[in-house]
mmCIF file of C-alpha atoms and ligand atoms in Angstrom:
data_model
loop_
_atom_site.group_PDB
_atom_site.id
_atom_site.type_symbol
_atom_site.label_atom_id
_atom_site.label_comp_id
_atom_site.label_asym_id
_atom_site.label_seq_id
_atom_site.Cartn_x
_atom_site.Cartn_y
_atom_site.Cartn_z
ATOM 1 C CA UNK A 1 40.428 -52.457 37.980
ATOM 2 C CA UNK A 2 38.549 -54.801 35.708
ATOM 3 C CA UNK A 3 35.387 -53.148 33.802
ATOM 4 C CA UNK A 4 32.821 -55.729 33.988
ATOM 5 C CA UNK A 5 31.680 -57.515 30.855
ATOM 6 C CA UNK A 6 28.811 -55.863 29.199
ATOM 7 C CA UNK A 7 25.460 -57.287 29.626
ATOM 8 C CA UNK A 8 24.621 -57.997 26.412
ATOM 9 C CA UNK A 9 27.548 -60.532 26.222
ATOM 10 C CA UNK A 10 25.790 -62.708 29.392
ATOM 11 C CA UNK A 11 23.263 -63.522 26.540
ATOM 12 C CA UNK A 12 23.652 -67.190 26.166
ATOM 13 C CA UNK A 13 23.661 -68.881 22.615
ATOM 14 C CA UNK A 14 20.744 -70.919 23.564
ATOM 15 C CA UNK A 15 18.945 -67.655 24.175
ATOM 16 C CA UNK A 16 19.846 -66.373 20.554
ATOM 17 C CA UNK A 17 18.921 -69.445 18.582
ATOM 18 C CA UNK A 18 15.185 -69.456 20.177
ATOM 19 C CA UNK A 19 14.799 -65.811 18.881
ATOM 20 C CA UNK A 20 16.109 -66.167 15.503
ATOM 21 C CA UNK A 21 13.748 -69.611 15.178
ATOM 22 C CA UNK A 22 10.957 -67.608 16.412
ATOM 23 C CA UNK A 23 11.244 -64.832 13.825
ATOM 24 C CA UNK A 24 11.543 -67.650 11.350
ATOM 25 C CA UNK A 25 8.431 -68.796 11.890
ATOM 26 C CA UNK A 26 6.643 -65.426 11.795
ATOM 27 C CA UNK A 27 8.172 -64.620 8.491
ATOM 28 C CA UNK A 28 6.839 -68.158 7.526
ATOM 29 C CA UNK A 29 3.614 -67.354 8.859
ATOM 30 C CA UNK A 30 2.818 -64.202 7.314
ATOM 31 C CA UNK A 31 4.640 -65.385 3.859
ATOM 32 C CA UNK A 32 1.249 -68.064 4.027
ATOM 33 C CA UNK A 33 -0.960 -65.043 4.412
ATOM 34 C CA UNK A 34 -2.335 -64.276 0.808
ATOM 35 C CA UNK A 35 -4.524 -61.752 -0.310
ATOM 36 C CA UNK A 36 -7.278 -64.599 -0.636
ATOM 37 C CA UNK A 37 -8.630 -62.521 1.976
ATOM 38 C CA UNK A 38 -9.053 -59.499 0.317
ATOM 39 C CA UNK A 39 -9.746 -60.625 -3.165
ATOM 40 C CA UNK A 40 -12.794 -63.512 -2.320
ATOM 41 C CA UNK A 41 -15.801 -63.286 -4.548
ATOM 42 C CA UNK A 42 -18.372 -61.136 -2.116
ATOM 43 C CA UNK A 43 -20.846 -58.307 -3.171
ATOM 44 C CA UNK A 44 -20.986 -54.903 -2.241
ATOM 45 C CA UNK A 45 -23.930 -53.326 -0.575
ATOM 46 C CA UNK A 46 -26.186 -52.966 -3.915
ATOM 47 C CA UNK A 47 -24.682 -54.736 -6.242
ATOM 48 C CA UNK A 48 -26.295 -57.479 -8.247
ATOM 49 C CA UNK A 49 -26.610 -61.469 -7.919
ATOM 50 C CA UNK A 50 -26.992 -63.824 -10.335
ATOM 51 C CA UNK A 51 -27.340 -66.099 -7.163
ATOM 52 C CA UNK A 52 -30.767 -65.184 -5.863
ATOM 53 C CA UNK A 53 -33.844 -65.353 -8.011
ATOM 54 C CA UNK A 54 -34.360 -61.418 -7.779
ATOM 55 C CA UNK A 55 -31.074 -60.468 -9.327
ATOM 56 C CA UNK A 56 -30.037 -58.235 -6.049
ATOM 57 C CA UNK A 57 -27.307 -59.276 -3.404
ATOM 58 C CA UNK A 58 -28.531 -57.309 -0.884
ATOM 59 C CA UNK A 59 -31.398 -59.492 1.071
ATOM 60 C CA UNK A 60 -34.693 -57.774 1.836
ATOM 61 C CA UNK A 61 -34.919 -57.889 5.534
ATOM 62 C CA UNK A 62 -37.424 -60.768 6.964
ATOM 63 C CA UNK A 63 -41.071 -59.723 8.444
ATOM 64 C CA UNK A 64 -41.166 -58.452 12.017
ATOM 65 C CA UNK A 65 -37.275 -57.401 11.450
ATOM 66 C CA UNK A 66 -36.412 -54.571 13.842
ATOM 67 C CA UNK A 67 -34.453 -51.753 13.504
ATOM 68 C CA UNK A 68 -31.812 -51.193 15.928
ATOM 69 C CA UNK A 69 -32.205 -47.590 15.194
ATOM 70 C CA UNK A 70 -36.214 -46.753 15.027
ATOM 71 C CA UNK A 71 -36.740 -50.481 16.857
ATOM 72 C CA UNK A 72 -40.019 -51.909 15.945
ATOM 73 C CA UNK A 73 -42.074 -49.443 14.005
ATOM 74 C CA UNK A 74 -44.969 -49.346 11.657
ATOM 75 C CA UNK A 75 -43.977 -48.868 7.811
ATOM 76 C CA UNK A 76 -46.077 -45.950 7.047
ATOM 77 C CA UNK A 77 -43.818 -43.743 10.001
ATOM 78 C CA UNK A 78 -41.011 -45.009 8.387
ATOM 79 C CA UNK A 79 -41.577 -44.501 4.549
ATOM 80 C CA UNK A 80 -44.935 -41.669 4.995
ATOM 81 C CA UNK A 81 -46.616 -44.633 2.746
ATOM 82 C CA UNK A 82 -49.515 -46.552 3.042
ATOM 83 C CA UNK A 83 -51.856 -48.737 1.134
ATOM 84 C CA UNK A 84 -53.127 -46.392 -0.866
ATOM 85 C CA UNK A 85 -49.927 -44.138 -1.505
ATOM 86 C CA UNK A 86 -48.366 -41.177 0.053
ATOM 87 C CA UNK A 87 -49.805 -40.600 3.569
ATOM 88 C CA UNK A 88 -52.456 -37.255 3.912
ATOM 89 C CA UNK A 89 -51.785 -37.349 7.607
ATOM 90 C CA UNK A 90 -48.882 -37.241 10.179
ATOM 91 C CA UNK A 91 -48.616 -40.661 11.735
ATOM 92 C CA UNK A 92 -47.714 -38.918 14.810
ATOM 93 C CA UNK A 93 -49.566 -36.548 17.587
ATOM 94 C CA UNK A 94 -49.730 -33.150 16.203
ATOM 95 C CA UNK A 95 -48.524 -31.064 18.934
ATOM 96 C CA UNK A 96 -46.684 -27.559 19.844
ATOM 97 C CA UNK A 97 -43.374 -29.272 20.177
ATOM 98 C CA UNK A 98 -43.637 -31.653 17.339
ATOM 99 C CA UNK A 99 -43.705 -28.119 15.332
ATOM 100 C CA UNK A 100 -41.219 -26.277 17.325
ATOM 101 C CA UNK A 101 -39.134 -29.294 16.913
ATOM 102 C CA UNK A 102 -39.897 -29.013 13.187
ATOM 103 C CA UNK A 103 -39.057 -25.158 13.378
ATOM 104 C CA UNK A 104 -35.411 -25.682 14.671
ATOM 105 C CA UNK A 105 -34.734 -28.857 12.904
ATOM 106 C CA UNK A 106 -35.882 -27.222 9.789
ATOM 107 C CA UNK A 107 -33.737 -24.205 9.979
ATOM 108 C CA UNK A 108 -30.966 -26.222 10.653
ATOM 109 C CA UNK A 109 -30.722 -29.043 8.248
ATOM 110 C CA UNK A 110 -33.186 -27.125 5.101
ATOM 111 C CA UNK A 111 -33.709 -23.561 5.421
ATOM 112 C CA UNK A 112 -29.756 -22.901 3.958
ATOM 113 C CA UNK A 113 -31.272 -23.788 0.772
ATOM 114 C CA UNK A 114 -34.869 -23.435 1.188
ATOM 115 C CA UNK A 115 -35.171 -20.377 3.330
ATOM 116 C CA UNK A 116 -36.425 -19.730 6.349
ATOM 117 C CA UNK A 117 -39.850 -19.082 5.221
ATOM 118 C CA UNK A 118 -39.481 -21.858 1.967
ATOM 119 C CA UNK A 119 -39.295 -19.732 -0.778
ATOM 120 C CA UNK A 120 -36.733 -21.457 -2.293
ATOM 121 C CA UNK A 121 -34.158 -18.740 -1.417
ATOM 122 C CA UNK A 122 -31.702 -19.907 0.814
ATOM 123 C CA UNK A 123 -28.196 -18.534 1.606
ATOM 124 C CA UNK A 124 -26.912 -21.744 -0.311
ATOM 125 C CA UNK A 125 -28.968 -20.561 -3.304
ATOM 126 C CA UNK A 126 -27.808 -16.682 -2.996
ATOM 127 C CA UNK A 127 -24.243 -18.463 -3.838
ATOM 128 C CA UNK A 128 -25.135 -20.457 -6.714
ATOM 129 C CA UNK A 129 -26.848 -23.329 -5.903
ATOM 130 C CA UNK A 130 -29.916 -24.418 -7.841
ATOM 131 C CA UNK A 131 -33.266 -22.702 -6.819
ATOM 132 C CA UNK A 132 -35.728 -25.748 -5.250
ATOM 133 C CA UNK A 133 -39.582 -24.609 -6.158
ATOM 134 C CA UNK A 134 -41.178 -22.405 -3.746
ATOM 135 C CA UNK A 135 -42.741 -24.176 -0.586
ATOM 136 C CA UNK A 136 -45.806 -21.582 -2.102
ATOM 137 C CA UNK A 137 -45.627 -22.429 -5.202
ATOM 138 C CA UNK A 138 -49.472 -24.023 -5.854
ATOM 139 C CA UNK A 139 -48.013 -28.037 -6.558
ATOM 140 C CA UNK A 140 -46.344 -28.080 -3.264
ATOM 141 C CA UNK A 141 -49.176 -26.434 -1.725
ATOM 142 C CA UNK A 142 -51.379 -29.563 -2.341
ATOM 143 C CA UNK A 143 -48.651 -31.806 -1.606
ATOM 144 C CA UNK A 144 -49.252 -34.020 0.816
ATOM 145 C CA UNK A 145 -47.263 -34.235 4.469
ATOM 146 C CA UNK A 146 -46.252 -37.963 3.196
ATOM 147 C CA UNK A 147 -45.005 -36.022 0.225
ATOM 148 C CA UNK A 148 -42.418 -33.832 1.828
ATOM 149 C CA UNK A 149 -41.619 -36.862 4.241
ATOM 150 C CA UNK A 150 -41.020 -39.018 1.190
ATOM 151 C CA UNK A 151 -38.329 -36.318 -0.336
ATOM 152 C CA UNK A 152 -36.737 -36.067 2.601
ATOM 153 C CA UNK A 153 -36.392 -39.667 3.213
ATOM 154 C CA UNK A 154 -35.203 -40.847 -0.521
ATOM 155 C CA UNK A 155 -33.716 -37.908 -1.626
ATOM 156 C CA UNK A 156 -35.205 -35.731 -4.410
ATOM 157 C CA UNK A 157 -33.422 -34.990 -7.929
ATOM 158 C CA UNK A 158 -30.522 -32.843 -7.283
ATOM 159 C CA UNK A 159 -30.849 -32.750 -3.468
ATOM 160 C CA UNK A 160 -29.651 -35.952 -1.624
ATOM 161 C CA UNK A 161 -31.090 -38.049 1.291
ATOM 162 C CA UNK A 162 -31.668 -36.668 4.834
ATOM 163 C CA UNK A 163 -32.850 -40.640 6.102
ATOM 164 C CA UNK A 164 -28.855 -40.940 7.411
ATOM 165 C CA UNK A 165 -28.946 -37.587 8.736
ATOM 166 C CA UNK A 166 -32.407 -36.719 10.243
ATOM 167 C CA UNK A 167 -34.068 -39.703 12.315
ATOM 168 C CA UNK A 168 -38.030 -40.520 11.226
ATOM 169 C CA UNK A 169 -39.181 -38.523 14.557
ATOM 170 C CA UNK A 170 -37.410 -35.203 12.922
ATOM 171 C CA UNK A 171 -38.803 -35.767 9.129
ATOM 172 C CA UNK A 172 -41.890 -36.071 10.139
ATOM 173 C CA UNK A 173 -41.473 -32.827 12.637
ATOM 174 C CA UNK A 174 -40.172 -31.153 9.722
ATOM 175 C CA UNK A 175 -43.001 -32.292 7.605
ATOM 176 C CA UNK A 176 -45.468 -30.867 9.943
ATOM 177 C CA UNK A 177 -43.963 -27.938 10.395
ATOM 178 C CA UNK A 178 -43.347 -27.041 6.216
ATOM 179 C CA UNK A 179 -47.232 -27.600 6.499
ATOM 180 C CA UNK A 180 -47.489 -24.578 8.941
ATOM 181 C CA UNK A 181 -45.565 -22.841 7.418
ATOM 182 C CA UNK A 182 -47.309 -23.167 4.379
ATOM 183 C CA UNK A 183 -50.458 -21.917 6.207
ATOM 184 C CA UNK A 184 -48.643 -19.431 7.884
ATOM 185 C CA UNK A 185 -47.710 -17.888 4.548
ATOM 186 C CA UNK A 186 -51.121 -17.576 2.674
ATOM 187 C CA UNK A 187 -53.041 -16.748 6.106
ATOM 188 C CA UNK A 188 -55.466 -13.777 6.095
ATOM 189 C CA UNK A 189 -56.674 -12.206 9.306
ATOM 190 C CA UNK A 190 -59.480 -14.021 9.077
ATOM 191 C CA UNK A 191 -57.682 -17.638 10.257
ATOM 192 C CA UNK A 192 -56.331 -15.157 13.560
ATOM 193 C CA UNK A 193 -58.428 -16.152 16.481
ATOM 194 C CA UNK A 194 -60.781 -12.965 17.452
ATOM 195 C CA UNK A 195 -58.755 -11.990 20.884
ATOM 196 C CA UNK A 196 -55.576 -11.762 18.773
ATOM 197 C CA UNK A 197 -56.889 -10.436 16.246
ATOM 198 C CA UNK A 198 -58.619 -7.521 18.280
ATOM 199 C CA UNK A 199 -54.871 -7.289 20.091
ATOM 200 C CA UNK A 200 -53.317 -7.151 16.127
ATOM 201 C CA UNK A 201 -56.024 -4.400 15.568
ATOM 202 C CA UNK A 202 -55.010 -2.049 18.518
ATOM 203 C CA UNK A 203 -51.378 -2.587 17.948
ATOM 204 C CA UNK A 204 -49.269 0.302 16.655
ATOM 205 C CA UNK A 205 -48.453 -1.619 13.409
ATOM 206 C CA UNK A 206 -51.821 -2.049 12.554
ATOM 207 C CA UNK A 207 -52.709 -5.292 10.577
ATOM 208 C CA UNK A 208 -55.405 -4.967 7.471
HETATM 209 C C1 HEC B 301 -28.163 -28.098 -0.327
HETATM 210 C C2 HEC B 301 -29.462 -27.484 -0.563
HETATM 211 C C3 HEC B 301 -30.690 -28.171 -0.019
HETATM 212 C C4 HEC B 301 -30.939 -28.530 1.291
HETATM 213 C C5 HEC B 301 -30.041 -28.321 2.493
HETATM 214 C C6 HEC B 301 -32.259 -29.121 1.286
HETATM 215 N N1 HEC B 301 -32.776 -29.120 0.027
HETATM 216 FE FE1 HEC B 301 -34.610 -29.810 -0.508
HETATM 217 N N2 HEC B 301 -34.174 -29.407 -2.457
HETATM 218 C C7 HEC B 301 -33.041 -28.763 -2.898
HETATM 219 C C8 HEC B 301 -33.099 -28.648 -4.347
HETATM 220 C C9 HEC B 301 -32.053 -27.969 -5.239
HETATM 221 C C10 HEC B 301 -34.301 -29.264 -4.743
HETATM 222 C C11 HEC B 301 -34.798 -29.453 -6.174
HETATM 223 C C12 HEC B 301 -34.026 -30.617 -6.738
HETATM 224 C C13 HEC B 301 -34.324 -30.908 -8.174
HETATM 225 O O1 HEC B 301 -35.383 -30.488 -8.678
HETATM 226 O O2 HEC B 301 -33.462 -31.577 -8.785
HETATM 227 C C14 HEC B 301 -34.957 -29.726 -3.523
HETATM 228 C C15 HEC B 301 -36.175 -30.372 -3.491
HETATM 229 C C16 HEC B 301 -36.904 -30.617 -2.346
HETATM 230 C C17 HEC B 301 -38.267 -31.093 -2.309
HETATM 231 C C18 HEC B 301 -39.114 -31.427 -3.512
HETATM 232 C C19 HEC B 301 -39.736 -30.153 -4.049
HETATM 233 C C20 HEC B 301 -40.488 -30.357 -5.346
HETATM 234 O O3 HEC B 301 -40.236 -29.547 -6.274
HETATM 235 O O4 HEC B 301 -41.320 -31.265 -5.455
HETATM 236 C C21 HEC B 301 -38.635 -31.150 -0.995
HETATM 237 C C22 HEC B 301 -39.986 -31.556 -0.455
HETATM 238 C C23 HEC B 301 -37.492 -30.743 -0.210
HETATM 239 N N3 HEC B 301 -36.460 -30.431 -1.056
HETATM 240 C C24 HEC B 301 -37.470 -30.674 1.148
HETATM 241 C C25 HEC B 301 -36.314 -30.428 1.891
HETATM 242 C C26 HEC B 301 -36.245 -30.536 3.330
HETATM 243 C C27 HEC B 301 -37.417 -30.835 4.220
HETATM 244 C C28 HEC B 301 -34.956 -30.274 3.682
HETATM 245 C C29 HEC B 301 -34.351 -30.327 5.070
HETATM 246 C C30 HEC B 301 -34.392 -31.618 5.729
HETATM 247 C C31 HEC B 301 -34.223 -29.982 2.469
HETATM 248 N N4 HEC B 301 -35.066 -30.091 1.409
HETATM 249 C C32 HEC B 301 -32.895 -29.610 2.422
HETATM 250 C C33 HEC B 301 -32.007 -28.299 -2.143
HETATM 251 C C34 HEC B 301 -31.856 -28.535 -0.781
#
């Protein structure tokens, strides 16, 4: 009995030639591709220009620009800055979720190096890290909530930037809440409304 041919020999010549001019051309093609590509003259984010009269590449962005992030927002939420300088005042509603949105965000993304109650003594810090000032200490008492915003936003010495990390909303929750907690750490009885305070009285661990 006859074995029958093997396909790959019903491959006409024709069939061949249009391959092998087809890879041809590829090879052609991509031997054209240089690395003009790659190797243009263009800037890196931050770099300077000798091109624009400011000396920066990176374009400031136009008026009434809006952030596909934030959207259309006022400056002072977004940089706790106004007119006259760091802002004394949230530019948000101060409410009991803003703060216990401040509370959890804060012992997430700050108390590992601050503490939980901002003394500067975070777990980060019981393993070496450098000790940030006391959230007590008298400076940062008078600090304004702009202040605390503005360090978290651009970064302060040795501790970076938290703008990529921790949308405006959260700094400013944060903000507010380091400025309870402030309060909440020089407080005497006398800033404990009188029904709590009798109830603090005629508890078992009796407060003085
Ligand atoms: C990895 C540790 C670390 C984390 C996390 C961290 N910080 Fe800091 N922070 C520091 C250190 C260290 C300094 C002091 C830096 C210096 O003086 O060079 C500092 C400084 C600051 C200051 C300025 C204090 C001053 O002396 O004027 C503020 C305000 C602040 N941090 C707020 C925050 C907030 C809010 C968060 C959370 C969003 C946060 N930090 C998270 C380590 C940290």
């Amino acid at each position: 009995m006859r074995r029958a041919a093997p396909h790959h020999a019903a491959i006409p010549r024709s069939a061949i030639r249009l391959r092998f001019t087809g890879l041809l051309a590829i090879v052609l093609l991509l031997a054209g591709c240089g690395r003009n590509m790659v190797d243009q003259a263009n800037l890196r984010p931050l770099e300077s220009s000798q091109f624009f009269a400011d000396g920066a590449g990176m374009r400031p962005p136009l008026e009434g620009t809006v952030s596909r992030r934030e959207g259309a927002v006022d400056p002072v939420f977004l940089t706790g800055q106004d007119a006259n300088g760091l802002v004394t005042e949230l530019p948000v509603e101060l409410t009991l979720e803003l703060l216990q949105r401040g509370q959890e965000r804060y012992d997430i993304f700050c108390a590992v190096c601050h503490g939980h109650t901002g003394a500067g003594d975070g777990m980060i810090v019981s393993r070496g890290f450098p000790a940030p000032t006391s959230f007590h200490d008298q400076r940062l008492l008078d600090a304004s909530v702009g202040y605390y915003f503005g360090a978290m936003t651009n970064g302060f010495g040795r501790m970076y930037s938290y703008a990529s990390r921790v949308p405006a909303e959260d700094r400013w929750a944060i903000a507010g809440y380091i400025k309870a907690l402030q309060l909440s750490q020089n407080a005497t009885l006398d800033d404990v409304p009188t029904d709590v305070r009798l109830e603090l009285e005629n508890s078992e661990g009796r407060v003085r």
